[in-house]
XYZ file of C-alpha atoms in Angstrom:
694
model
C 10.366 38.712 -24.550
C 9.189 34.996 -24.827
C 11.481 32.436 -26.907
C 10.641 31.058 -30.185
C 8.691 27.953 -29.880
C 11.013 25.926 -32.126
C 13.485 26.816 -29.096
C 11.481 25.078 -26.670
C 9.853 21.749 -25.839
C 6.244 22.115 -25.019
C 5.476 22.153 -21.249
C 2.680 19.979 -21.505
C 4.201 17.324 -23.789
C 7.217 17.206 -21.637
C 5.229 16.534 -18.640
C 3.850 13.621 -20.392
C 7.317 12.023 -21.261
C 8.021 12.005 -17.604
C 5.015 10.048 -16.831
C 5.593 7.939 -19.535
C 9.258 7.586 -17.879
C 7.469 6.510 -14.433
C 5.148 4.037 -16.574
C 8.226 2.338 -18.058
C 9.690 1.526 -14.675
C 7.330 -1.577 -15.096
C 9.392 -3.188 -17.610
C 12.559 -3.432 -15.209
C 13.230 -6.006 -13.564
C 11.901 -4.965 -9.952
C 9.540 -6.866 -7.533
C 6.009 -7.431 -8.962
C 4.149 -4.757 -6.445
C 6.589 -2.486 -7.344
C 5.638 -2.563 -10.921
C 1.914 -2.046 -9.860
C 3.462 0.747 -7.672
C 4.632 2.472 -10.821
C 1.320 1.820 -12.231
C -0.860 3.395 -9.117
C 1.623 6.631 -9.527
C 1.329 7.064 -13.403
C -2.355 7.004 -12.673
C -2.358 9.132 -9.860
C -0.527 11.873 -11.731
C -2.343 11.574 -14.637
C -5.467 12.359 -12.694
C -3.834 15.471 -11.450
C -2.682 16.516 -15.120
C -6.394 16.297 -16.236
C -7.643 18.048 -13.108
C -5.433 21.255 -13.426
C -3.346 21.257 -16.681
C -6.209 20.111 -18.846
C -8.505 21.832 -17.156
C -6.833 24.856 -17.528
C -6.005 24.634 -21.629
C -9.729 23.917 -22.042
C -10.243 27.279 -20.346
C -8.050 28.803 -22.524
C -9.520 27.517 -25.296
C -12.940 28.402 -24.518
C -12.049 31.792 -23.803
C -10.360 32.079 -27.184
C -7.087 32.852 -25.672
C -3.798 32.179 -27.766
C -0.830 32.891 -26.174
C 1.923 34.624 -28.726
C 4.358 32.524 -29.573
C 3.078 29.266 -28.277
C 1.209 26.273 -29.317
C -2.659 27.396 -29.155
C -4.564 25.667 -26.437
C -6.524 23.359 -29.218
C -3.252 22.330 -30.470
C -1.914 21.062 -27.227
C -5.451 19.628 -26.366
C -5.234 17.458 -29.388
C -1.860 16.478 -28.971
C -2.293 15.440 -25.268
C -5.066 13.327 -26.713
C -3.472 11.606 -29.160
C -0.453 10.943 -26.946
C -2.777 9.539 -24.065
C -5.030 7.610 -26.336
C -1.612 6.135 -27.799
C -0.118 5.240 -24.568
C -3.398 4.049 -23.330
C -2.654 0.588 -24.905
C 1.143 0.542 -23.229
C -0.526 1.045 -19.684
C -2.935 -1.795 -20.343
C -0.404 -4.445 -21.931
C 1.830 -3.352 -18.743
C -0.944 -4.393 -16.287
C -1.968 -7.618 -17.933
C 1.559 -8.864 -17.783
C 1.611 -7.465 -14.154
C -1.530 -9.191 -13.092
C -0.339 -12.686 -15.299
C 3.239 -12.547 -13.309
C 1.199 -11.991 -9.840
C -1.218 -15.032 -10.777
C 2.066 -17.044 -10.673
C 3.007 -15.632 -7.388
C -0.742 -16.628 -5.977
C -2.143 -13.121 -5.922
C -5.309 -13.198 -8.201
C -7.916 -10.477 -9.416
C -11.138 -11.919 -10.426
C -14.491 -10.757 -10.876
C -17.768 -12.074 -9.054
C -18.762 -14.893 -11.989
C -15.101 -16.183 -11.480
C -15.266 -17.155 -7.676
C -16.210 -20.570 -6.676
C -19.369 -21.065 -4.992
C -18.004 -21.072 -1.292
C -16.434 -17.506 -2.152
C -19.562 -16.318 -4.133
C -21.376 -16.969 -1.069
C -19.128 -14.741 1.040
C -19.120 -11.918 -1.436
C -22.674 -11.912 -1.514
C -22.770 -11.507 2.348
C -20.336 -8.876 2.239
C -22.695 -6.915 -0.520
C -25.471 -7.107 1.883
C -23.803 -6.156 5.178
C -21.384 -3.542 3.941
C -22.143 -2.489 0.231
C -26.119 -2.063 0.355
C -26.165 0.167 3.274
C -23.640 2.551 1.657
C -24.340 2.670 -2.358
C -26.568 5.211 -3.709
C -28.909 3.975 -6.771
C -30.279 6.812 -8.356
C -32.930 6.951 -11.142
C -32.226 9.208 -14.240
C -35.172 10.300 -16.187
C -37.657 13.681 -16.499
C -38.586 13.916 -12.368
C -34.860 12.667 -11.482
C -32.365 14.515 -12.877
C -28.566 13.358 -13.670
C -26.922 14.238 -10.219
C -23.660 16.116 -9.650
C -20.810 13.543 -9.409
C -17.743 14.384 -7.256
C -14.331 14.508 -8.574
C -12.910 11.184 -9.233
C -15.813 9.462 -8.435
C -16.702 5.903 -9.323
C -20.101 4.968 -10.411
C -22.212 2.139 -12.802
C -24.143 3.866 -15.618
C -27.201 1.337 -16.379
C -29.853 0.604 -19.110
C -33.110 -1.387 -17.272
C -36.140 -2.836 -18.386
C -39.624 -4.031 -16.840
C -42.340 -5.883 -18.512
C -44.704 -2.901 -17.022
C -42.687 -0.219 -19.238
C -42.735 0.491 -22.788
C -39.369 2.485 -22.548
C -36.213 1.894 -21.240
C -35.149 3.503 -18.198
C -31.599 4.777 -17.354
C -30.106 4.910 -13.830
C -26.718 4.954 -12.008
C -25.328 3.607 -8.767
C -22.805 5.805 -7.296
C -20.029 3.818 -5.625
C -18.816 5.876 -2.276
C -15.009 6.089 -1.354
C -15.705 4.431 2.101
C -15.954 1.368 0.543
C -12.756 -0.314 -0.368
C -11.428 -0.834 -3.958
C -11.570 -4.213 -4.099
C -13.166 -7.057 -1.714
C -10.476 -9.454 -0.217
C -12.234 -12.743 -0.760
C -9.437 -14.624 0.643
C -5.448 -14.204 0.966
C -4.260 -12.942 -2.028
C -7.735 -12.936 -4.070
C -9.374 -9.432 -4.804
C -12.645 -8.503 -6.335
C -13.092 -5.464 -8.040
C -16.338 -3.919 -6.061
C -18.370 -2.917 -9.100
C -18.495 -6.776 -10.213
C -20.083 -7.760 -6.957
C -22.340 -4.673 -7.312
C -23.457 -5.373 -11.266
C -24.334 -9.294 -9.754
C -27.150 -7.638 -7.792
C -28.608 -4.871 -9.797
C -31.722 -6.544 -9.952
C -31.885 -6.464 -6.401
C -31.087 -2.789 -6.271
C -33.870 -2.374 -8.436
C -36.692 -4.523 -7.771
C -38.809 -5.410 -10.747
C -36.635 -4.544 -13.483
C -33.914 -6.267 -15.513
C -30.277 -5.259 -16.253
C -30.134 -4.499 -20.189
C -26.694 -2.984 -20.277
C -24.029 -1.570 -17.728
C -20.654 -0.074 -17.597
C -18.326 1.290 -14.800
C -17.069 4.873 -15.291
C -14.928 7.599 -13.676
C -15.027 11.203 -13.864
C -12.842 13.818 -13.643
C -13.331 17.579 -12.897
C -11.672 20.991 -13.140
C -9.858 21.192 -9.725
C -8.132 24.454 -10.015
C -9.371 26.814 -7.314
C -9.048 30.476 -8.590
C -9.863 32.494 -5.473
C -9.844 36.359 -5.556
C -7.774 37.232 -2.567
C -8.866 39.964 -0.228
C -8.094 41.058 3.467
C -6.466 38.518 5.493
C -9.005 37.893 7.928
C -11.395 36.547 4.857
C -8.962 34.096 3.280
C -10.210 31.200 5.425
C -13.471 31.581 4.591
C -12.643 32.349 0.923
C -10.739 29.206 0.707
C -13.427 26.973 2.115
C -15.939 28.697 -0.580
C -13.162 27.646 -3.170
C -13.088 23.517 -2.040
C -16.690 23.662 -1.985
C -16.769 25.256 -5.930
C -14.087 22.843 -6.830
C -16.723 20.103 -6.191
C -18.716 21.626 -8.913
C -15.919 22.287 -11.553
C -16.698 21.351 -15.099
C -16.042 17.903 -16.014
C -13.030 17.384 -18.345
C -12.562 13.304 -18.889
C -14.486 10.233 -18.626
C -13.000 6.834 -18.254
C -15.115 4.093 -18.967
C -14.899 0.023 -19.176
C -14.131 -1.123 -22.719
C -17.574 -2.582 -24.401
C -19.804 -0.047 -22.971
C -22.384 0.539 -25.921
C -22.533 3.849 -27.392
C -25.732 4.193 -26.124
C -24.466 4.451 -22.199
C -21.486 6.462 -23.925
C -23.707 8.914 -25.320
C -26.180 8.972 -22.177
C -23.171 10.188 -20.034
C -21.428 12.453 -22.493
C -24.793 14.352 -23.530
C -25.166 14.987 -19.315
C -21.503 15.533 -18.484
C -20.896 17.418 -21.657
C -17.655 15.886 -22.329
C -16.089 15.805 -25.705
C -15.873 12.480 -27.377
C -12.215 12.420 -27.558
C -11.744 13.173 -23.889
C -13.704 9.537 -23.278
C -11.106 6.915 -22.530
C -11.984 3.209 -22.772
C -9.981 1.132 -20.763
C -9.767 -3.279 -20.637
C -8.262 -2.724 -17.190
C -10.267 -2.224 -14.044
C -11.026 1.500 -13.677
C -9.282 3.641 -10.976
C -6.155 1.699 -11.216
C -4.776 4.557 -8.235
C -6.656 2.430 -6.291
C -4.613 -0.673 -6.650
C -2.583 0.983 -3.771
C -4.654 -1.339 -1.560
C -3.265 -4.474 -3.268
C 0.494 -2.776 -3.084
C 0.353 -1.974 0.547
C -1.444 -5.529 1.780
C 1.132 -6.483 4.564
C 0.675 -10.119 3.564
C 2.145 -9.527 0.094
C 5.189 -7.379 1.478
C 7.321 -10.201 -0.439
C 6.700 -8.837 -3.282
C 7.746 -5.601 -2.434
C 11.219 -4.204 -2.145
C 13.023 -4.983 1.136
C 12.441 -1.814 3.295
C 15.098 0.483 3.621
C 15.576 2.239 6.854
C 16.987 5.687 6.635
C 19.733 5.964 9.350
C 20.973 8.665 11.510
C 24.769 9.672 11.006
C 27.253 11.583 12.676
C 27.560 14.430 13.930
C 23.713 13.783 15.378
C 23.949 11.287 18.136
C 21.101 10.398 20.469
C 23.214 11.494 23.425
C 24.079 14.928 22.354
C 21.828 17.834 22.020
C 20.458 18.583 18.790
C 21.532 22.437 19.517
C 24.898 21.637 20.548
C 25.598 19.641 17.446
C 24.700 22.697 15.299
C 26.035 25.153 17.339
C 29.177 23.555 16.599
C 29.155 22.890 13.345
C 26.734 23.113 10.016
C 25.288 19.872 8.910
C 23.391 18.499 5.605
C 21.691 15.449 5.263
C 20.091 13.812 2.535
C 17.081 11.924 2.876
C 15.327 9.376 2.432
C 19.047 8.010 2.648
C 19.526 9.585 5.907
C 16.779 9.937 8.608
C 14.286 12.703 9.194
C 14.259 12.457 12.455
C 16.635 14.896 13.176
C 14.361 17.566 11.226
C 11.351 16.531 13.514
C 13.805 16.315 16.704
C 14.570 20.093 15.727
C 11.094 21.227 16.479
C 9.992 18.537 18.901
C 13.231 19.175 21.301
C 12.968 22.848 20.970
C 9.154 22.485 22.328
C 10.343 20.726 25.497
C 13.228 22.826 25.933
C 12.967 25.731 28.670
C 15.666 27.709 26.704
C 13.599 28.031 23.789
C 11.406 31.443 23.484
C 10.421 31.253 20.061
C 10.029 29.102 16.990
C 8.996 30.014 13.862
C 8.624 27.974 10.577
C 6.598 27.423 7.375
C 4.365 24.503 6.440
C 3.450 23.469 2.857
C 2.355 20.033 3.104
C 2.245 17.934 6.322
C 1.110 14.308 7.118
C -2.378 14.132 8.774
C -0.865 13.193 12.268
C 2.039 15.148 12.320
C 4.502 15.111 14.921
C 6.116 18.546 14.042
C 2.448 20.240 14.296
C 1.850 18.035 17.659
C 5.319 19.730 18.656
C 4.271 23.351 17.886
C 0.884 23.100 19.683
C 2.657 21.937 22.721
C 5.472 24.737 22.502
C 2.144 27.287 22.006
C 0.321 25.672 24.903
C 3.680 26.034 27.042
C 3.866 29.681 26.365
C 6.559 29.752 24.004
C 6.182 32.113 20.959
C 5.053 30.233 18.139
C 4.753 31.625 14.521
C 3.909 29.480 11.739
C 3.331 30.101 8.180
C 0.536 27.383 7.029
C 0.179 27.799 2.935
C -3.493 27.275 2.747
C -3.157 27.379 -1.180
C -1.003 24.099 -1.147
C -2.921 22.242 -4.276
C -4.920 19.194 -2.774
C -3.553 19.858 0.770
C -5.775 22.940 1.489
C -8.324 21.168 3.875
C -5.690 19.253 5.925
C -3.536 22.441 6.395
C -6.989 24.596 6.981
C -7.460 21.975 9.761
C -3.942 22.078 10.869
C -4.326 26.193 10.784
C -7.107 26.140 12.895
C -5.692 23.625 15.147
C -2.180 25.744 15.941
C -4.344 28.912 16.696
C -6.817 26.823 19.111
C -3.375 26.301 20.854
C -2.254 30.122 20.862
C 0.400 29.970 17.594
C 0.447 33.053 15.519
C -0.657 31.749 12.135
C 0.039 33.158 9.520
C -1.822 32.187 5.909
C 0.461 33.694 3.153
C 0.875 36.775 1.258
C -1.649 37.991 -1.158
C -1.145 36.992 -4.903
C 1.953 34.447 -3.647
C 2.523 31.049 -2.710
C 5.056 30.412 0.169
C 6.855 27.514 -0.849
C 10.270 28.154 1.202
C 11.118 25.334 4.098
C 12.592 27.478 6.644
C 12.380 26.602 10.633
C 13.908 29.123 13.115
C 14.802 28.539 16.799
C 15.501 31.245 19.229
C 16.682 29.978 22.721
C 18.054 32.207 25.517
C 21.002 31.394 27.375
C 21.983 31.631 31.043
C 23.818 35.334 30.615
C 20.491 36.473 28.607
C 22.238 36.537 25.326
C 19.947 34.835 22.397
C 21.066 31.968 20.092
C 19.433 31.449 16.781
C 19.279 27.984 15.120
C 18.191 27.211 11.372
C 16.829 24.459 9.040
C 16.592 25.131 5.597
C 15.273 22.177 3.271
C 14.347 21.494 -0.422
C 11.683 19.391 0.963
C 8.426 19.556 3.083
C 8.248 19.251 6.715
C 6.253 15.700 6.115
C 7.737 12.361 7.929
C 5.935 10.413 5.368
C 6.965 11.832 2.032
C 10.603 12.045 3.562
C 10.661 8.360 3.386
C 10.250 8.296 -0.605
C 11.560 11.910 -1.651
C 15.258 12.505 -2.360
C 15.940 15.849 -0.257
C 18.392 18.069 1.009
C 18.326 19.251 4.991
C 20.480 21.717 6.167
C 21.201 22.732 9.544
C 22.895 25.871 10.667
C 23.381 27.924 13.532
C 25.415 30.955 11.115
C 24.483 34.140 12.612
C 23.959 36.086 9.202
C 21.720 33.035 8.162
C 19.776 31.710 11.349
C 19.246 35.452 12.584
C 19.843 37.937 10.240
C 18.090 36.543 7.296
C 15.430 34.329 8.479
C 14.470 36.861 11.047
C 14.046 39.457 8.069
C 12.102 36.654 5.928
C 9.530 36.250 8.782
C 9.281 39.740 9.171
C 8.392 40.264 5.591
C 5.714 37.354 6.041
C 4.318 38.674 9.130
C 4.632 42.664 9.137
C 5.538 45.522 6.672
C 8.707 45.561 5.517
C 9.806 47.469 2.310
C 13.347 46.321 1.684
C 12.526 42.632 0.406
C 16.275 41.507 -0.101
C 18.012 38.819 1.866
C 21.716 39.210 2.461
C 23.063 35.828 2.506
C 19.937 33.695 1.109
C 18.066 34.401 -1.767
C 14.728 34.882 -1.984
C 11.731 34.443 -4.937
C 10.322 36.460 -6.274
C 12.897 39.320 -5.483
C 16.334 37.628 -5.970
C 16.593 34.048 -6.948
C 16.271 34.364 -10.494
C 18.304 37.345 -10.779
C 21.068 35.496 -8.544
C 21.018 32.488 -10.707
C 21.051 34.391 -14.031
C 24.208 36.246 -12.811
C 25.785 32.891 -12.251
C 25.111 31.589 -15.291
C 26.630 34.952 -16.726
C 29.926 34.524 -14.667
C 30.390 30.734 -16.034
C 29.594 32.515 -19.823
C 32.357 34.844 -19.381
C 34.725 31.984 -18.217
C 34.097 30.273 -21.792
C 35.466 26.753 -21.978
C 36.693 26.830 -18.332
C 33.005 27.382 -17.276
C 30.997 24.536 -15.723
C 27.231 24.581 -14.630
C 25.427 21.533 -13.246
C 21.664 22.076 -11.871
C 19.797 19.172 -10.431
C 15.813 20.457 -10.131
C 12.254 18.741 -10.782
C 11.349 21.068 -13.565
C 13.242 23.485 -15.992
C 10.683 25.986 -17.794
C 11.500 29.545 -17.187
C 12.237 31.178 -20.739
C 15.043 33.884 -19.189
C 17.211 30.735 -17.687
C 16.964 28.297 -20.499
C 17.826 31.593 -22.746
C 21.109 32.223 -20.606
C 21.798 28.476 -20.473
C 21.760 28.519 -24.487
C 24.019 31.676 -24.449
C 26.537 30.238 -21.934
C 26.807 26.692 -23.922
C 27.672 29.005 -26.894
C 30.496 30.269 -24.942
C 31.632 26.587 -24.548
C 30.441 26.303 -20.976
C 29.923 22.678 -19.692
C 26.646 22.178 -18.546
C 24.960 19.203 -17.215
C 21.519 19.404 -16.175
C 19.605 16.368 -14.069
C 15.876 17.376 -14.609
C 13.495 14.827 -13.388
C 10.282 16.365 -14.989
C 9.460 18.954 -17.164
C 12.473 20.201 -19.405
C 11.435 22.795 -22.177
C 15.341 23.153 -23.097
C 16.431 21.603 -26.037
C 20.050 20.007 -25.469
C 22.137 18.969 -28.324
C 20.771 21.867 -30.653
C 23.277 23.062 -32.923
C 24.012 26.961 -32.483
C 22.432 26.789 -29.228
C 22.555 24.200 -26.884
C 25.798 21.827 -28.255
C 27.584 21.800 -24.969
C 24.438 20.954 -22.595
C 23.649 17.409 -21.388
C 20.325 16.703 -19.930
C 19.138 13.665 -17.576
C 16.299 12.397 -16.060
C 16.205 10.068 -12.810
C 13.470 8.226 -12.090
C 13.788 5.104 -9.677
C 12.503 3.714 -6.697
C 12.820 7.104 -4.565
C 11.057 10.220 -5.974
C 14.191 13.053 -6.952
C 12.815 15.983 -5.377
C 16.398 17.654 -4.216
C 17.184 21.017 -6.227
C 21.067 21.297 -6.109
C 23.012 23.921 -8.047
C 26.831 24.222 -8.699
C 28.674 27.206 -10.590
C 32.084 26.327 -10.862
C 33.146 30.241 -10.755
C 30.623 30.973 -8.089
C 31.436 32.251 -4.479
C 30.367 29.751 -2.843
C 29.939 27.135 -5.642
C 27.106 24.924 -4.471
C 23.304 26.331 -3.394
C 20.143 24.254 -2.525
C 16.965 25.489 -2.920
C 13.254 25.048 -2.530
C 12.651 26.467 -6.116
C 12.376 24.941 -9.673
C 13.501 26.907 -12.288
C 9.934 27.691 -13.470
C 7.741 31.166 -13.657
C 5.541 29.954 -11.106
C 8.758 29.540 -8.401
C 10.617 32.141 -9.424
C 8.166 35.294 -10.025
C 4.658 33.811 -8.064
C 6.179 32.198 -4.934
C 8.276 32.874 -2.266
C 11.179 30.334 -2.135
C 14.522 30.327 -0.737
C 18.129 29.613 -1.791
C 20.627 28.666 0.225
C 24.378 28.745 -0.576
C 26.355 25.995 1.275
C 29.096 27.970 2.831
C 30.705 25.552 4.493
C 33.448 24.014 1.989
C 33.742 20.789 4.157
C 30.204 19.954 3.451
C 30.569 20.438 -0.493
C 31.901 16.841 -1.018
C 28.578 15.508 -0.268
C 26.433 17.465 -2.588
C 29.421 16.765 -5.523
C 29.301 13.178 -4.777
C 25.280 13.214 -5.263
C 25.695 14.953 -8.233
C 28.416 12.676 -9.858
C 26.715 9.740 -8.787
C 23.617 10.624 -10.751
C 25.493 11.850 -13.538
C 27.261 8.811 -13.943
C 24.115 6.396 -13.274
C 23.249 4.198 -15.778
C 20.428 2.134 -14.544
C 18.020 5.077 -13.820
C 18.843 7.451 -15.855
C 17.408 8.670 -19.052
C 19.184 11.244 -21.531
C 17.076 13.869 -23.625
C 17.949 14.239 -27.231
C 17.448 17.074 -29.202
C 14.150 15.298 -30.828
C 12.473 15.419 -27.378
C 13.209 11.763 -26.817
C 14.314 10.290 -23.591
C 16.371 7.226 -24.359
C 17.399 4.814 -21.572
C 21.149 5.322 -20.351
C 22.313 1.690 -19.957
C 25.333 -0.052 -18.988
C 24.831 -3.726 -17.131
C 28.352 -4.637 -17.583
C 29.531 -1.798 -15.135
C 25.970 -0.907 -13.525
C 25.864 2.335 -11.654
C 22.453 2.682 -9.904
C 22.608 5.926 -7.903
C 20.069 5.446 -5.642
C 21.157 1.833 -4.552
C 24.554 2.939 -4.284
C 23.645 5.763 -1.741
C 21.400 3.188 0.433
C 24.708 0.811 0.341
C 26.894 3.499 1.328
C 24.827 5.403 4.250
C 24.363 1.755 5.732
C 28.184 1.168 5.378
C 29.017 4.573 7.428
C 25.759 3.863 9.767
C 27.306 -0.119 10.597
C 30.789 1.180 11.167
C 29.140 4.127 13.780
C 27.149 1.689 15.790
C 29.523 -0.781 15.905
C 32.533 1.279 17.241
C 30.515 4.121 18.703
C 33.447 6.111 16.985
C 31.817 9.249 15.370
C 35.275 10.396 14.226
C 35.843 7.074 12.242
C 32.717 7.278 10.490
C 32.936 10.900 9.679
C 36.384 9.759 8.233
C 34.888 7.221 5.990
C 32.360 9.782 5.064
C 34.926 11.930 3.772
C 36.948 9.458 2.007
C 33.950 8.127 0.137
C 32.773 11.539 -0.946
C 36.719 12.968 -2.077
C 37.690 9.431 -3.587
C 34.735 7.738 -5.460
C-alpha cells in the first residue's frame, strides 16, 4: 500500500534540488574551471532529466494516467517548469560571474564580431575549410518539409528575404557534432561556432538577406521501451530501439534570448513543444559542451591539482594479487585508492596459466576498456570466459552492444540479461586450478562499475575475497541464475534483489526498532525512494532508533517530522568527487556492515539484479566506519535536509572538515610512509590507528 503523499517528498522535485546543489558548487572557493565543470555537470544532468523523467511524465499525462496517492503528472510538470524557469536565472548569473573571473585569468569567450581583424581573418579561413563542408543548410517551405532533428542537436533557425520574392523564407542550419563547440582563435580565446556561421549566412544562402536568426537546441524523449522476446532476438530489438530513440517526441526547446516570437512560433508549430517547455537563455546554448574549455590542457592551472589514486598494502607489485586475496579480504575505497587492483584482477587472471574460468558482469565500461581487452585475450587463450553485458544500461547501449559483439567474436560466452530485469550487480569471479587439481575461487564485488574512467571521479567501495561461501558457493549460484535455469534464487551469504535485499534490509531495520533507543542505523546511498523502506525507517525513528542517512541525490523521506521521523538526520555530500558508494550499518546486525550496488529505490529492489555484500571480516569494519563518520562530520561539502524540503549548507569554517580532502590527505600519507620504508606492516598499522582513533 502506497504511503500518503504528505509523508513523502516528491521524487522529481527532490532530484531537481540535488541538481541545484551541484550548481551551487559554483559559489565555493574552488578553481575557476572547476566551477565551470559544475555548470557542465548541472546541464548534462538536466538534459538526461528532460529526456527521461519529463518525457515520461508527458506520456503519463497524454495517456490520462493519474497514479493513486501521488501528485498528478500535470501538477509535477508544472512544478518542474516553474522550478527550472526560476533556476535558469541562477545558472546565468553563475555563468557570467565565472566568465568575468576567467577574463581576469586571460581566458575569453568572444563572438565573431568581437575579434580583431586578424582573428576574424583566421576564423573566416576556418569557416570555409572546416565548417562549410559539414554544415547542412536546409530550406523549409511547401516543397521542403521541416527536417527531423537529432536529440540534443544544435542548429540555427533563420528568416531570409530576397529582392525577387515577395514572401519571407524560413530556413535552418544544422551544426553537426563533428564540429567542436568552440573555435579556438588563440590560446585562451574561444569563439562559439554559431557566431562564425551567423556571420556568413548570406554566403551559405546566396542571393538572400538575413532578417532574423536564433540558435536553438532540441531535447527528445530518449527512453527506450523494448518488448523483450527471445534472447536470440534481443540484440536486434535493441538496435531497433536505438533507432527509435532518435525519433522520440520533442520535449524541450532551448533558444537564445532575443529570438523573435515569429521564430519561436515557427519552431514550436513544427516541433509541437508546449510554450512552457521553451527556455530562453542569455548564455551560449549547450553549456554541457563547455567541457571542451574545462579539459583544455593549456588551462590546467585553473583546475584542481590532480590527485593520483594510490595502491596501498596489502597490494604490492611484487606479490601476486591472488596470493594477497587468498591470505586476507581486502577493501579499497576509490578514487582515493587506485582502480588498478580491480583491473589487475582480470588482467592477471587472463595471463595466468592456472586460470580456467573468468565470470563477470558489465554495466558501464569505458570505450577503450583494459578489462574487456583482457577478457578477450583470456577467451582467445582458451579460458572459459562468461560475461553478462547489460545491453539496457541507459545511454551506454551502443557501447555495450559493440563490446558484446567483440567478446563473442573472441570466443567468450556473452549473456544479455534476464527478461524484465536489468543486471546492475558488480561481480567478478576467477577460478584457478592448483597443481594438485583442486580449484581456488576468488571474487571481486563492488558498488561501482568496471570503468577505469569513472573510477577516478566516483567514490566507490571495492571488496576482494576468497571466502569459499562467497567466492564459490554464492557467486557460482548467481551466474547459474544468469546463464541457466535455477528454481532457487536465494543466495546464502550475499543478498540478491529482487528476491532478498529489500527483505533483508527491512529485517535489519526491524531489529534496530526492537532495540529502541539503543538502536542505530547509518545508511549511505545515492537515492532513497522506496515506500516500504521509508515506512520502516519512520517506525524505527518512533521507537527511538538513532538514524543517520547520507543520501547524495533523491530523498523522498521527510526528516525531523513530528510523530514520524524526529530521530532521523539526512545529509547530502556534494564535492569534487561524485559520492556513489552504498554503505549500510546496523548496530545489532551480524555482521554490522554491508556494501551494495543497490540504492533504496523500487527499480533497484524490485526490477534489477543487485547484490548486497556483508563485510564479514571485522578488521575491515573500521575503514567503513571512518568513511561514514567523516561524512557525517563534514561541514564543508554537506547539506542537511529539513522537514520543509530545504537543503541547508552545513558550514563551520573555524573547524573545517572536508571529508574528501581529508581522505585524499590520509591515503597520500599512508602511501608515502609505505613507499619510503617499504614497510607494509607499518603502513597497515598507520591505517588501523587512523581508523580507530580519528
